[in-house]
Amino acid sequence: MHTASLDTIYRALGDPSRRAMLQRLADGRSLTVSELAAPLPLAMPTVLKHLDVLERAALVSRHKTGRTVSVTLQPAALAEALAWLQRTETFWTSRLDRLATVVQPARPTEPHASEEEPP
């Protein structure tokens, strides 16, 4: 199995037409290229170029049976991209939480004598 780089995966996900293709494949069914292209306002050569990008990113695979080419989602690359996002989120959440404790002044638990209201 070919592992695509994160840059290649995210570049492939950067186009709305390619994301629409992936969304159509998300239920796990294989679709023919014609079925996949049907709702898209794109010419078939453009669809095929988009499929090339998705295949290089290991997001889809194509299988030929006779004259019919079917396309199947390969979720491993999406899982790899998601795992990177989760690690990044954990790192930055931790950093920002620590920064918040430094930047935000500590609230006093008891009012100072000068801040008390007169009786």
Short mmCIF file of C-alpha atoms in Angstrom, two decimals:
data_model
loop_
_atom_site.label_atom_id
_atom_site.label_comp_id
_atom_site.label_asym_id
_atom_site.label_seq_id
_atom_site.Cartn_x
_atom_site.Cartn_y
_atom_site.Cartn_z
CA MET A 1 0.00 0.00 0.00
CA HIS A 2 1.24 3.45 -0.92
CA THR A 3 1.30 6.08 1.83
CA ALA A 4 0.79 9.63 0.66
CA SER A 5 2.37 12.58 2.41
CA LEU A 6 0.16 14.83 4.51
CA ASP A 7 0.87 17.69 2.10
CA THR A 8 -0.45 15.62 -0.80
CA ILE A 9 -3.54 14.60 1.17
CA TYR A 10 -4.39 18.12 2.29
CA ARG A 11 -3.73 19.50 -1.21
CA ALA A 12 -6.18 16.94 -2.60
CA LEU A 13 -8.76 17.90 0.04
CA GLY A 14 -8.34 21.56 -0.87
CA ASP A 15 -10.69 21.43 -3.85
CA PRO A 16 -14.49 21.43 -3.37
CA SER A 17 -15.09 19.13 -6.36
CA ARG A 18 -12.70 16.52 -4.96
CA ARG A 19 -14.32 16.80 -1.52
CA ALA A 20 -17.72 16.29 -3.18
CA MET A 21 -16.41 13.12 -4.83
CA LEU A 22 -15.11 11.82 -1.50
CA GLN A 23 -18.42 12.62 0.16
CA ARG A 24 -20.28 10.57 -2.44
CA LEU A 25 -17.97 7.63 -1.73
CA ALA A 26 -18.20 7.99 2.06
CA ASP A 27 -20.89 5.33 2.48
CA GLY A 28 -18.38 2.68 1.43
CA ARG A 29 -19.93 1.84 -1.94
CA SER A 30 -17.87 1.86 -5.10
CA LEU A 31 -19.19 4.08 -7.87
CA THR A 32 -18.35 4.09 -11.54
CA VAL A 33 -16.56 7.17 -12.79
CA SER A 34 -19.75 8.17 -14.64
CA GLU A 35 -21.85 7.82 -11.47
CA LEU A 36 -19.32 9.82 -9.50
CA ALA A 37 -19.20 12.56 -12.15
CA ALA A 38 -22.97 12.78 -12.77
CA PRO A 39 -23.87 15.49 -10.20
CA LEU A 40 -20.73 17.53 -10.81
CA PRO A 41 -20.73 20.46 -13.26
CA LEU A 42 -17.45 19.25 -14.74
CA ALA A 43 -16.39 17.76 -18.06
CA MET A 44 -15.22 14.14 -17.92
CA PRO A 45 -11.54 15.03 -18.59
CA THR A 46 -11.64 17.37 -15.57
CA VAL A 47 -13.23 14.66 -13.42
CA LEU A 48 -10.49 12.25 -14.46
CA LYS A 49 -7.80 14.79 -13.52
CA HIS A 50 -9.41 15.23 -10.11
CA LEU A 51 -9.47 11.44 -9.68
CA ASP A 52 -5.76 11.34 -10.52
CA VAL A 53 -5.09 13.81 -7.68
CA LEU A 54 -7.23 11.81 -5.25
CA GLU A 55 -5.52 8.57 -6.26
CA ARG A 56 -2.01 10.05 -5.85
CA ALA A 57 -3.08 11.13 -2.34
CA ALA A 58 -4.18 7.52 -1.67
CA LEU A 59 -7.71 8.77 -0.93
CA VAL A 60 -9.34 6.61 -3.62
CA SER A 61 -8.53 3.56 -5.67
CA ARG A 62 -9.76 2.70 -9.16
CA HIS A 63 -10.59 -0.77 -10.40
CA LYS A 64 -11.28 -1.69 -14.01
CA THR A 65 -13.73 -4.46 -14.85
CA GLY A 66 -14.07 -4.78 -18.59
CA ARG A 67 -14.75 -1.26 -19.81
CA THR A 68 -16.10 -0.01 -16.50
CA VAL A 69 -13.88 1.82 -14.01
CA SER A 70 -15.08 1.87 -10.40
CA VAL A 71 -13.81 4.20 -7.71
CA THR A 72 -13.61 3.32 -4.01
CA LEU A 73 -12.77 5.49 -1.01
CA GLN A 74 -9.58 4.53 0.84
CA PRO A 75 -10.14 5.86 4.37
CA ALA A 76 -6.62 5.20 5.66
CA ALA A 77 -5.28 8.47 4.23
CA LEU A 78 -8.17 10.38 5.80
CA ALA A 79 -7.43 8.69 9.12
CA GLU A 80 -3.78 9.74 8.82
CA ALA A 81 -4.81 13.37 8.17
CA LEU A 82 -7.28 13.31 11.06
CA ALA A 83 -4.70 11.85 13.44
CA TRP A 84 -2.31 14.69 12.58
CA LEU A 85 -5.06 17.26 13.23
CA GLN A 86 -5.87 15.65 16.58
CA ARG A 87 -2.21 15.68 17.66
CA THR A 88 -1.92 19.31 16.61
CA GLU A 89 -5.13 20.23 18.45
CA THR A 90 -3.90 18.54 21.64
CA PHE A 91 -0.55 20.35 21.45
CA TRP A 92 -2.05 23.80 20.87
CA THR A 93 -4.87 23.37 23.37
CA SER A 94 -2.30 22.56 26.04
CA ARG A 95 -0.13 25.54 25.06
CA LEU A 96 -3.05 27.97 24.96
CA ASP A 97 -4.36 26.74 28.31
CA ARG A 98 -0.96 27.39 29.87
CA LEU A 99 -0.78 30.81 28.25
CA ALA A 100 -4.23 31.67 29.62
CA THR A 101 -3.08 30.93 33.17
CA VAL A 102 -0.13 33.30 32.74
CA VAL A 103 -2.02 36.09 30.99
CA GLN A 104 -5.20 36.12 33.05
CA PRO A 105 -4.73 37.75 36.44
CA ALA A 106 -5.50 35.56 39.40
CA ARG A 107 -8.78 36.46 41.04
CA PRO A 108 -8.52 37.09 44.76
CA THR A 109 -10.54 34.71 46.87
CA GLU A 110 -11.19 37.33 49.58
CA PRO A 111 -11.65 41.06 48.99
CA HIS A 112 -8.86 43.31 50.20
CA ALA A 113 -9.60 45.64 53.09
CA SER A 114 -9.51 48.67 50.77
CA GLU A 115 -12.06 47.05 48.44
CA GLU A 116 -14.66 46.26 51.10
CA GLU A 117 -17.87 48.28 51.12
CA PRO A 118 -18.51 50.47 54.17
CA PRO A 119 -21.27 49.29 56.53
#
